[in-house]
Amino acid sequence: MSIYRSTFMKKSFVVAVSLAATFPAVAAETANNAFNPALSLILSGQASYFSKNPSSYSIPGFVLGDEAELGDEGLALSESEITLSSNVDDQFYGQFTVSIAPNNETSVEEAYLQTLDLPSGLTVRFGRLKSGIGYLNSQHAHTWDFTDAPLAYRALLNNQFADDGVRFTWLAPTDIFLELGSELFRGDAFPAANADHHGAGAYTVYGHMGGDVGVSHAWQAGLSHLEAHAQDREASELIFSGDNQINVADFVWKWSSNGNPKDRYFKFQAEYLWGSERGHYTDLGNIDVSHSGWYAQIVYQFIPRWRLGVRYDVVHSDLPSASFYGSVLDPAGVNSHRLSAMLDFSNSEFSRLRLQLNRDESSSEASNQVFLQYQMSLGAHGAHSF
Amino acid sequence: MNLLLRFFCLPIFLCLGFLCLGQAANAALNVFACEPEWGALAAELGGKNVNITIATTAQQDPHQIQARPSLIAKVRNANLVVCTGAELEVGWLPVLLQRGANPRVQPGQLGFLRQRISCNYWVCQND
């Protein structure tokens, strides 16, 4: 390094620090725009093996949305995802996520704006957004601890509930975390459908609480309610008009030695979903049925970079009435459940390789499933959400 | 580090001063410090006029922290957030600010202070 260069650097350093000292707020603002907008790309793919043909997959007793399928066998891409995000100005934050499916189909996953300067702990988010119900629903699928969604999410929420709409949240001014939220959605996403003439076909209310216990433990619990109206919804080749109600209770507990998750940590997570469907299926008749499902999972990082996880999940639906006998809504006495185990390795915060084994008994015929998956993140640093 | 600390005293002091002007005489300022050193500095400068929350301990890697619910609740009530910057808290501080619903401590406001703007090579060399 030349003398000139090092003197220059020293000078710039002193100037920068003095500037920061004189105009701290201005300096911070410049920093926020230095990488504006933040850009990140998620590359993901896997090799999958199914002992039973995945294209005939169904969960007896449930109609499934278009996302709730097993995916392709063999080597295949998962969705690639591009996210752009930034503070728009001092009042708004914006995020845009587009995903490209392996068949080259592009879809806007999320495109929302969020307020930054409302008083009294209020926040409004609007655009296309993943609903804040439950625990997993608002997270991007690539941050999940398992390759696939829990059965209850697959059967009741089409993997994840997201739609165009607006969310209001209020964060209580207390030491314990308490957030209440409510959302109004257009109503075009399963289990809602075709609500164009009504303007709003789904709404949610939810609350989340959380806190720490000592330095090493942290928890979060929540209760959510989703109400969705469907008009001529086509799913599993059946046409439905009516209402769906879904409730979610979620609980997460995390432990790490001294609160430092870098070396070892333990995570327990469970959600219980229950609800009902009331309305009319074309050709089959009126329906008033309740269904439910839950999962519980543990993930343990036993040495840095290596994690082990086990998940068990169950879904259950009642037989609506005799006229549904033999249709996909007939649970046919199947007690749908699945056991999964995974081992993953993260070389850094940006890369992950995962091996997952499923013993899937959600259909009438049991299936063994194996996934060997990669997930890589290029660009902006991901969020360490709880 | 000493040099940086000395230079950083001034902005913290100025911010504390400005923010105190806007507070009732007997109400203490809530300072949210990302790391213990900024907490110690704020305590030194603010004395009993500040309530300090320190987000991390010396036993934790401050980069690997998650945006825990307890931290979001603390940011909600903060008058001043003091952090290192230079992407040290990049995984969790933006989440706290976004979910903390607190306009006083957003980037660009008087209540938000970051020591280092970005980790380009000359600043990092001076650590």
Coordinates of C-alpha atoms in Angstrom, one line a residue:
Chain A
M1 CA 0.0 0.0 0.0
S2 CA 1.5 3.3 -1.0
I3 CA 2.1 6.1 1.5
Y4 CA -0.1 8.4 -0.4
R5 CA -3.0 5.9 -0.3
S6 CA -2.7 5.2 3.4
T7 CA -2.6 9.0 4.2
F8 CA -5.6 9.5 2.0
M9 CA -7.4 6.7 3.8
K10 CA -6.5 8.1 7.2
K11 CA -7.8 11.5 6.1
S12 CA -11.0 10.1 4.8
F13 CA -11.5 8.1 8.0
V14 CA -11.1 11.2 10.1
V15 CA -13.5 13.2 7.9
A16 CA -16.1 10.4 7.9
V17 CA -15.9 10.1 11.7
S18 CA -16.1 13.9 12.2
L19 CA -19.0 14.0 9.8
A20 CA -20.8 11.3 11.7
A21 CA -20.1 13.2 14.9
T22 CA -21.5 16.4 13.6
F23 CA -24.4 15.0 11.6
P24 CA -25.2 11.7 13.1
A25 CA -28.7 11.4 11.7
V26 CA -27.7 12.4 8.2
A27 CA -24.9 10.0 8.1
A28 CA -27.2 7.1 9.2
E29 CA -29.6 8.0 6.5
T30 CA -26.9 7.8 3.8
A31 CA -25.9 4.4 5.2
N32 CA -29.4 3.1 4.8
N33 CA -29.4 4.0 1.1
A34 CA -25.9 2.7 0.4
F35 CA -27.3 -0.7 -0.8
N36 CA -30.6 0.5 -2.1
P37 CA -32.6 -1.5 -2.8
A38 CA -31.3 -4.7 -1.2
L39 CA -31.4 -7.5 -3.7
S40 CA -31.4 -11.2 -3.0
L41 CA -31.8 -14.3 -5.0
I42 CA -32.7 -17.7 -3.6
L43 CA -31.6 -20.7 -5.7
S44 CA -33.1 -24.0 -4.6
G45 CA -33.5 -27.5 -6.0
Q46 CA -33.6 -31.1 -5.0
A47 CA -33.5 -34.7 -5.9
S48 CA -36.7 -36.4 -4.8
Y49 CA -37.6 -40.1 -4.5
F50 CA -41.2 -41.3 -3.9
S51 CA -42.1 -44.9 -3.4
K52 CA -45.6 -44.1 -4.7
N53 CA -46.4 -42.0 -7.8
P54 CA -46.6 -38.4 -6.5
S55 CA -49.0 -37.3 -9.3
S56 CA -51.8 -39.4 -7.7
Y57 CA -51.3 -37.8 -4.3
S58 CA -54.3 -36.9 -2.3
I59 CA -55.3 -36.6 1.4
P60 CA -58.7 -38.4 1.8
G61 CA -61.3 -36.0 3.2
F62 CA -59.7 -32.8 1.8
V63 CA -59.8 -30.9 -1.4
L64 CA -56.4 -29.6 -2.2
G65 CA -55.3 -26.3 -3.7
D66 CA -53.0 -26.0 -6.7
E67 CA -49.8 -25.6 -4.6
A68 CA -50.5 -28.6 -2.3
E69 CA -48.8 -31.2 -4.4
L70 CA -45.7 -33.3 -3.8
G71 CA -43.6 -32.0 -6.7
D72 CA -41.7 -33.9 -9.3
E73 CA -39.7 -37.0 -8.8
G74 CA -36.0 -37.0 -9.7
L75 CA -33.7 -34.1 -10.1
A76 CA -35.7 -30.8 -10.3
L77 CA -35.5 -27.2 -9.5
S78 CA -37.7 -25.7 -6.7
E79 CA -38.9 -22.2 -7.0
S80 CA -36.2 -19.6 -7.6
E81 CA -36.9 -16.4 -5.8
I82 CA -35.8 -12.8 -6.3
T83 CA -36.5 -10.2 -3.6
L84 CA -35.9 -6.5 -3.8
S85 CA -36.5 -4.4 -0.6
S86 CA -35.8 -1.0 0.7
N87 CA -37.1 1.9 2.7
V88 CA -39.0 4.0 0.2
D89 CA -38.6 7.1 2.3
D90 CA -39.0 7.9 6.0
Q91 CA -42.6 6.8 5.9
F92 CA -42.7 3.6 3.8
Y93 CA -40.8 0.3 3.4
G94 CA -41.4 -1.8 0.3
Q95 CA -40.7 -5.4 -0.6
F96 CA -41.1 -7.3 -3.8
T97 CA -40.6 -11.0 -4.2
V98 CA -41.1 -12.8 -7.5
S99 CA -40.8 -16.5 -7.8
I100 CA -40.0 -18.5 -10.9
A101 CA -41.3 -22.1 -10.9
P102 CA -39.3 -24.9 -12.5
N103 CA -41.8 -24.8 -15.5
N104 CA -40.8 -21.1 -16.1
E105 CA -44.0 -19.8 -14.7
T106 CA -43.5 -16.5 -12.9
S107 CA -45.6 -15.4 -10.0
V108 CA -45.5 -12.4 -7.7
E109 CA -45.2 -13.9 -4.2
E110 CA -45.3 -10.7 -2.3
A111 CA -45.4 -7.1 -3.3
Y112 CA -46.2 -4.8 -0.4
L113 CA -45.6 -1.5 1.3
Q114 CA -45.4 -1.0 5.0
T115 CA -45.7 2.2 7.1
L116 CA -42.8 3.2 9.3
D117 CA -43.9 6.3 11.1
L118 CA -47.4 5.7 12.4
P119 CA -47.7 6.6 16.1
S120 CA -48.8 4.4 19.0
G121 CA -47.3 1.1 17.8
L122 CA -49.6 1.0 14.7
T123 CA -48.4 -0.4 11.4
V124 CA -50.2 -0.9 8.1
R125 CA -49.0 -3.2 5.4
F126 CA -50.7 -3.3 2.0
G127 CA -50.3 -5.0 -1.4
R128 CA -49.8 -8.7 -1.8
L129 CA -48.7 -10.3 1.4
K130 CA -48.4 -13.6 3.3
S131 CA -51.0 -13.6 6.0
G132 CA -49.7 -13.2 9.6
I133 CA -51.8 -16.1 10.9
G134 CA -50.0 -18.9 12.7
Y135 CA -46.3 -19.2 12.9
L136 CA -45.1 -20.7 9.6
N137 CA -47.5 -18.9 7.3
S138 CA -45.8 -15.5 7.2
Q139 CA -42.3 -17.0 6.6
H140 CA -40.9 -17.7 3.2
A141 CA -40.8 -21.4 2.5
H142 CA -37.1 -21.5 2.1
T143 CA -36.6 -20.5 5.7
W144 CA -38.7 -23.5 6.9
D145 CA -36.8 -26.2 8.7
F146 CA -38.3 -28.9 6.5
T147 CA -38.5 -29.3 2.8
D148 CA -42.3 -29.5 2.7
A149 CA -45.1 -27.8 4.5
P150 CA -46.9 -29.6 7.4
L151 CA -49.9 -31.6 6.3
A152 CA -52.3 -29.2 8.1
Y153 CA -50.9 -26.3 6.1
R154 CA -51.0 -28.3 2.9
A155 CA -54.6 -29.5 3.4
L156 CA -56.2 -26.3 4.9
L157 CA -54.1 -23.4 3.6
N158 CA -52.7 -24.6 0.2
N159 CA -49.2 -24.6 1.9
Q160 CA -49.4 -20.9 2.7
F161 CA -52.2 -18.3 2.7
A162 CA -51.3 -15.2 0.8
D163 CA -53.5 -12.7 -1.1
D164 CA -53.9 -9.1 -2.1
G165 CA -55.0 -7.0 0.9
V166 CA -54.2 -4.9 3.8
R167 CA -53.0 -5.6 7.3
F168 CA -53.3 -3.5 10.4
T169 CA -51.1 -4.4 13.4
W170 CA -50.8 -2.9 16.9
L171 CA -47.8 -3.6 19.1
A172 CA -48.5 -3.1 22.8
P173 CA -46.1 -0.7 24.7
T174 CA -45.3 -3.5 27.2
D175 CA -42.1 -5.3 28.1
I176 CA -43.8 -8.5 27.1
F177 CA -44.2 -8.8 23.3
L178 CA -47.9 -8.5 22.4
E179 CA -49.0 -7.9 18.8
L180 CA -52.6 -7.8 17.6
G181 CA -53.3 -7.9 13.9
S182 CA -56.2 -7.9 11.4
E183 CA -56.2 -8.4 7.7
L184 CA -58.7 -7.9 4.9
F185 CA -58.0 -9.9 1.7
R186 CA -59.4 -9.8 -1.8
G187 CA -60.4 -13.4 -1.5
D188 CA -58.8 -15.1 -4.5
A189 CA -56.5 -17.5 -2.7
F190 CA -57.5 -21.0 -1.5
P191 CA -59.6 -21.6 0.6
A192 CA -61.2 -18.4 -0.7
A193 CA -62.0 -18.0 -4.4
N194 CA -63.4 -15.7 -6.9
A195 CA -64.5 -12.9 -4.6
D196 CA -64.1 -10.2 -7.3
H197 CA -67.6 -8.9 -7.0
H198 CA -67.4 -8.5 -3.2
G199 CA -64.0 -6.7 -3.0
A200 CA -63.0 -8.6 0.1
G201 CA -63.5 -12.3 0.4
A202 CA -61.3 -13.2 3.4
Y203 CA -60.3 -11.7 6.7
T204 CA -58.2 -12.6 9.6
V205 CA -57.6 -11.6 13.2
Y206 CA -54.7 -12.8 15.2
G207 CA -52.6 -12.1 18.3
H208 CA -49.1 -13.1 19.2
M209 CA -47.3 -12.9 22.5
G210 CA -43.7 -13.7 23.4
G211 CA -40.8 -13.1 25.6
D212 CA -37.6 -14.4 27.2
V213 CA -37.1 -16.7 30.2
G214 CA -33.7 -15.9 31.5
V215 CA -30.9 -15.4 29.0
S216 CA -31.1 -18.8 27.3
H217 CA -34.9 -19.3 26.6
A218 CA -37.3 -17.5 24.4
W219 CA -40.9 -18.3 23.4
Q220 CA -43.8 -17.1 21.3
A221 CA -47.4 -18.2 21.2
G222 CA -50.3 -17.1 19.1
L223 CA -54.0 -17.5 18.2
S224 CA -55.4 -16.7 14.8
H225 CA -58.7 -16.9 13.0
L226 CA -59.2 -16.9 9.2
E227 CA -62.6 -16.6 7.5
A228 CA -62.7 -17.1 3.8
H229 CA -65.6 -16.9 1.3
A230 CA -65.5 -19.0 -1.9
Q231 CA -67.6 -18.6 -5.0
D232 CA -67.4 -21.4 -7.5
R233 CA -64.0 -22.5 -6.2
E234 CA -62.5 -25.3 -8.3
A235 CA -60.2 -27.6 -6.4
S236 CA -59.6 -31.3 -6.7
E237 CA -62.1 -31.2 -9.6
L238 CA -64.9 -30.2 -7.3
I239 CA -66.8 -26.9 -7.4
F240 CA -67.6 -25.3 -4.0
S241 CA -69.4 -22.2 -2.9
G242 CA -69.5 -21.3 0.8
D243 CA -67.5 -20.4 3.8
N244 CA -64.3 -21.7 5.4
Q245 CA -63.3 -20.9 9.0
I246 CA -59.8 -21.8 10.1
N247 CA -58.3 -21.3 13.6
V248 CA -54.6 -21.6 14.4
A249 CA -52.9 -22.0 17.7
D250 CA -49.1 -21.8 17.5
F251 CA -46.3 -22.2 20.0
V252 CA -42.5 -21.9 19.6
W253 CA -39.9 -22.3 22.3
K254 CA -36.2 -21.9 21.7
W255 CA -33.2 -22.6 23.8
S256 CA -29.5 -21.8 23.2
S257 CA -26.6 -21.9 25.6
N258 CA -26.3 -18.3 27.0
G259 CA -28.7 -17.2 24.3
N260 CA -26.0 -17.7 21.6
P261 CA -27.5 -19.8 18.8
K262 CA -24.2 -19.9 16.9
D263 CA -22.9 -23.1 18.6
R264 CA -25.9 -25.1 19.8
Y265 CA -29.6 -24.5 19.9
F266 CA -32.8 -26.3 20.3
K267 CA -36.2 -25.3 18.9
F268 CA -39.6 -26.8 19.6
Q269 CA -42.5 -25.7 17.4
A270 CA -46.1 -26.9 17.3
E271 CA -49.3 -25.6 15.6
Y272 CA -52.8 -26.8 15.8
L273 CA -55.3 -25.9 13.0
W274 CA -59.0 -26.5 13.2
G275 CA -62.0 -25.2 11.4
S276 CA -65.0 -26.0 9.3
E277 CA -66.4 -25.8 5.8
R278 CA -70.0 -24.8 5.2
G279 CA -71.6 -24.5 1.8
H280 CA -72.5 -26.4 -1.3
Y281 CA -70.5 -28.7 -3.6
T282 CA -71.9 -28.9 -7.1
D283 CA -73.3 -32.4 -7.8
L284 CA -72.6 -33.6 -4.2
G285 CA -74.8 -31.4 -2.1
N286 CA -74.7 -29.3 1.0
I287 CA -71.8 -29.7 3.4
D288 CA -71.1 -28.7 7.0
V289 CA -68.0 -30.4 8.1
S290 CA -65.2 -29.9 10.6
H291 CA -61.6 -30.7 10.1
S292 CA -58.4 -30.3 12.0
G293 CA -54.7 -31.0 12.0
W294 CA -51.5 -30.4 14.0
Y295 CA -47.8 -30.9 13.8
A296 CA -45.0 -30.8 16.3
Q297 CA -41.3 -30.6 15.5
I298 CA -38.0 -30.3 17.1
V299 CA -34.8 -29.0 15.5
Y300 CA -31.4 -29.4 17.3
Q301 CA -28.2 -27.8 16.2
F302 CA -25.8 -30.2 17.9
I303 CA -22.6 -28.7 16.6
P304 CA -22.1 -25.4 14.6
R305 CA -23.6 -25.7 11.1
W306 CA -25.2 -29.1 11.6
R307 CA -28.9 -29.6 12.6
L308 CA -31.1 -32.6 13.1
G309 CA -34.9 -32.3 13.1
V310 CA -37.9 -34.6 13.6
R311 CA -41.5 -33.7 12.8
Y312 CA -44.8 -35.5 13.3
D313 CA -48.0 -34.3 11.7
V314 CA -51.6 -35.3 11.5
V315 CA -54.8 -34.2 9.7
H316 CA -58.3 -35.3 10.3
S317 CA -61.7 -34.7 8.5
D318 CA -65.2 -35.9 9.3
L319 CA -67.3 -37.6 6.6
P320 CA -69.7 -34.8 5.6
S321 CA -72.8 -36.9 4.7
A322 CA -73.7 -40.0 2.8
S323 CA -73.9 -38.1 -0.5
F324 CA -70.1 -37.5 -0.3
Y325 CA -69.3 -41.2 0.1
G326 CA -66.5 -42.2 -2.4
S327 CA -65.6 -38.6 -3.3
V328 CA -62.3 -36.9 -2.3
L329 CA -64.1 -35.5 0.7
D330 CA -64.7 -39.0 2.0
P331 CA -61.9 -39.6 4.6
A332 CA -62.4 -43.4 4.0
G333 CA -61.3 -44.3 7.4
V334 CA -57.7 -43.1 6.8
N335 CA -55.9 -41.7 9.8
S336 CA -53.7 -39.3 7.9
H337 CA -50.3 -38.8 9.5
R338 CA -46.6 -38.5 8.6
L339 CA -43.3 -38.8 10.3
S340 CA -40.3 -36.8 8.9
A341 CA -36.6 -36.6 9.9
M342 CA -34.1 -34.2 8.5
L343 CA -30.4 -33.5 8.7
D344 CA -29.0 -30.3 7.3
F345 CA -25.6 -28.6 6.9
S346 CA -25.2 -24.9 6.5
N347 CA -21.7 -24.0 5.4
S348 CA -22.6 -20.3 6.1
E349 CA -25.7 -18.2 6.7
F350 CA -26.1 -18.2 2.9
S351 CA -26.1 -21.9 2.1
R352 CA -27.9 -25.0 3.2
L353 CA -27.9 -28.7 2.1
R354 CA -30.6 -30.9 3.5
L355 CA -31.5 -34.6 3.6
Q356 CA -35.1 -35.3 4.6
L357 CA -36.9 -38.6 4.9
N358 CA -40.7 -38.9 5.2
R359 CA -42.8 -41.8 6.1
D360 CA -46.0 -40.4 4.6
E361 CA -49.3 -42.2 5.6
S362 CA -51.6 -39.3 4.7
S363 CA -53.0 -41.2 1.8
S364 CA -54.6 -44.7 1.9
E365 CA -51.3 -46.1 0.7
A366 CA -48.2 -45.4 2.7
S367 CA -45.3 -43.7 0.8
N368 CA -41.6 -43.3 1.6
Q369 CA -40.1 -40.1 0.4
V370 CA -36.5 -38.9 0.3
F371 CA -35.4 -35.4 -0.5
L372 CA -31.8 -34.2 -1.0
Q373 CA -32.1 -30.4 -1.3
Y374 CA -30.0 -27.3 -1.7
Q375 CA -30.9 -23.8 -0.8
M376 CA -28.5 -21.0 -1.5
S377 CA -29.0 -17.3 -1.0
L378 CA -27.1 -14.8 -3.1
G379 CA -26.9 -11.1 -2.3
A380 CA -28.4 -9.3 0.6
H381 CA -28.1 -10.9 4.0
G382 CA -31.3 -12.8 5.1
A383 CA -33.2 -11.9 8.2
H384 CA -32.8 -13.8 11.4
S385 CA -36.5 -13.9 12.2
F386 CA -37.6 -15.6 15.4
Chain B
M1 CA -11.3 1.0 19.1
N2 CA -10.5 3.7 21.7
L3 CA -10.3 6.3 19.1
L4 CA -13.6 5.3 17.7
L5 CA -15.2 5.3 21.1
R6 CA -14.0 8.8 21.8
F7 CA -15.4 10.0 18.5
F8 CA -18.6 8.2 19.0
C9 CA -19.2 9.8 22.4
L10 CA -20.1 13.1 20.8
P11 CA -23.0 11.9 18.6
I12 CA -24.4 9.9 21.5
F13 CA -24.0 12.8 23.8
L14 CA -25.7 15.2 21.3
C15 CA -28.5 12.8 20.7
L16 CA -29.1 12.2 24.4
G17 CA -29.1 16.0 24.8
F18 CA -31.6 16.7 22.1
L19 CA -33.8 13.8 23.1
C20 CA -33.7 14.9 26.8
L21 CA -34.9 18.4 25.7
G22 CA -38.0 16.8 24.4
Q23 CA -38.7 14.6 27.5
A24 CA -40.4 15.6 30.7
A25 CA -37.8 16.6 33.3
N26 CA -38.2 13.4 35.4
A27 CA -38.8 10.8 32.7
A28 CA -35.7 8.8 31.9
L29 CA -34.8 8.1 28.2
N30 CA -35.1 4.5 27.0
V31 CA -31.9 3.5 25.3
F32 CA -31.7 0.3 23.3
A33 CA -28.0 -0.7 22.9
C34 CA -27.2 -3.5 20.5
E35 CA -24.0 -4.4 22.2
P36 CA -22.7 -4.0 25.8
E37 CA -20.1 -1.4 24.9
W38 CA -22.7 1.0 23.6
G39 CA -24.8 0.3 26.7
A40 CA -21.8 1.2 28.9
L41 CA -21.2 4.3 27.0
A42 CA -24.8 5.5 27.2
A43 CA -24.8 4.7 31.0
E44 CA -21.6 6.8 31.4
L45 CA -23.1 9.7 29.4
G46 CA -26.7 9.5 30.6
G47 CA -26.3 8.5 34.2
K48 CA -29.6 8.1 35.9
N49 CA -31.4 9.9 33.1
V50 CA -31.4 6.8 30.9
N51 CA -32.9 3.3 31.2
I52 CA -30.7 1.0 29.2
T53 CA -31.6 -2.2 27.5
I54 CA -28.7 -4.2 26.1
A55 CA -29.7 -6.6 23.4
T56 CA -26.7 -8.9 23.5
T57 CA -24.3 -10.1 26.1
A58 CA -20.5 -10.7 25.9
Q59 CA -21.2 -14.4 25.7
Q60 CA -23.1 -14.1 22.4
D61 CA -22.0 -13.6 18.9
P62 CA -23.8 -10.3 18.1
H63 CA -24.1 -11.2 14.4
Q64 CA -26.0 -14.5 15.1
I65 CA -28.8 -13.1 17.3
Q66 CA -32.4 -13.6 16.2
A67 CA -35.1 -10.9 16.2
R68 CA -36.7 -12.3 19.4
P69 CA -40.2 -11.0 20.5
S70 CA -38.6 -9.5 23.7
L71 CA -36.3 -7.4 21.6
I72 CA -39.1 -6.2 19.3
A73 CA -41.0 -5.1 22.5
K74 CA -38.0 -3.2 23.7
V75 CA -37.5 -1.3 20.4
R76 CA -41.1 -0.3 20.6
N77 CA -40.4 1.8 23.7
A78 CA -37.0 3.0 22.9
N79 CA -36.1 6.7 22.5
L80 CA -32.6 5.9 21.2
V81 CA -31.2 2.9 19.4
V82 CA -27.4 2.7 19.4
C83 CA -25.7 0.0 17.4
T84 CA -22.4 -0.9 15.7
G85 CA -23.6 -1.1 12.1
A86 CA -21.3 -2.3 9.4
E87 CA -23.6 -5.2 8.9
L88 CA -22.9 -6.7 12.4
E89 CA -26.6 -6.6 13.3
V90 CA -27.8 -6.9 9.7
G91 CA -29.7 -10.1 10.4
W92 CA -31.8 -8.8 13.2
L93 CA -31.8 -5.1 13.6
P94 CA -33.8 -4.3 10.4
V95 CA -36.4 -6.8 11.6
L96 CA -36.6 -5.2 15.0
L97 CA -37.0 -1.7 13.4
Q98 CA -39.6 -2.9 11.0
R99 CA -41.7 -4.8 13.5
G100 CA -41.0 -2.4 16.4
A101 CA -43.5 0.2 15.1
N102 CA -41.4 3.0 16.5
P103 CA -41.0 6.1 14.2
R104 CA -38.5 7.7 16.6
V105 CA -35.7 5.1 16.0
Q106 CA -36.0 4.6 12.2
P107 CA -32.8 5.2 10.2
G108 CA -32.5 8.9 9.5
Q109 CA -34.2 9.9 12.7
L110 CA -32.4 11.4 15.7
G111 CA -33.1 8.3 17.8
F112 CA -31.1 6.0 15.5
L113 CA -27.4 5.8 15.8
R114 CA -25.0 3.5 14.0
Q115 CA -21.4 3.7 14.6
R116 CA -20.1 2.5 11.3
I117 CA -21.9 3.2 8.1
S118 CA -20.7 0.3 6.1
C119 CA -17.8 -2.1 6.3
N120 CA -15.7 -1.0 3.4
Y121 CA -12.1 -1.9 3.8
W122 CA -10.6 1.1 5.4
V123 CA -13.1 1.4 8.2
C124 CA -12.8 -2.2 9.1
Q125 CA -9.0 -2.0 9.1
N126 CA -9.2 0.6 11.8
D127 CA -11.1 -1.6 14.2

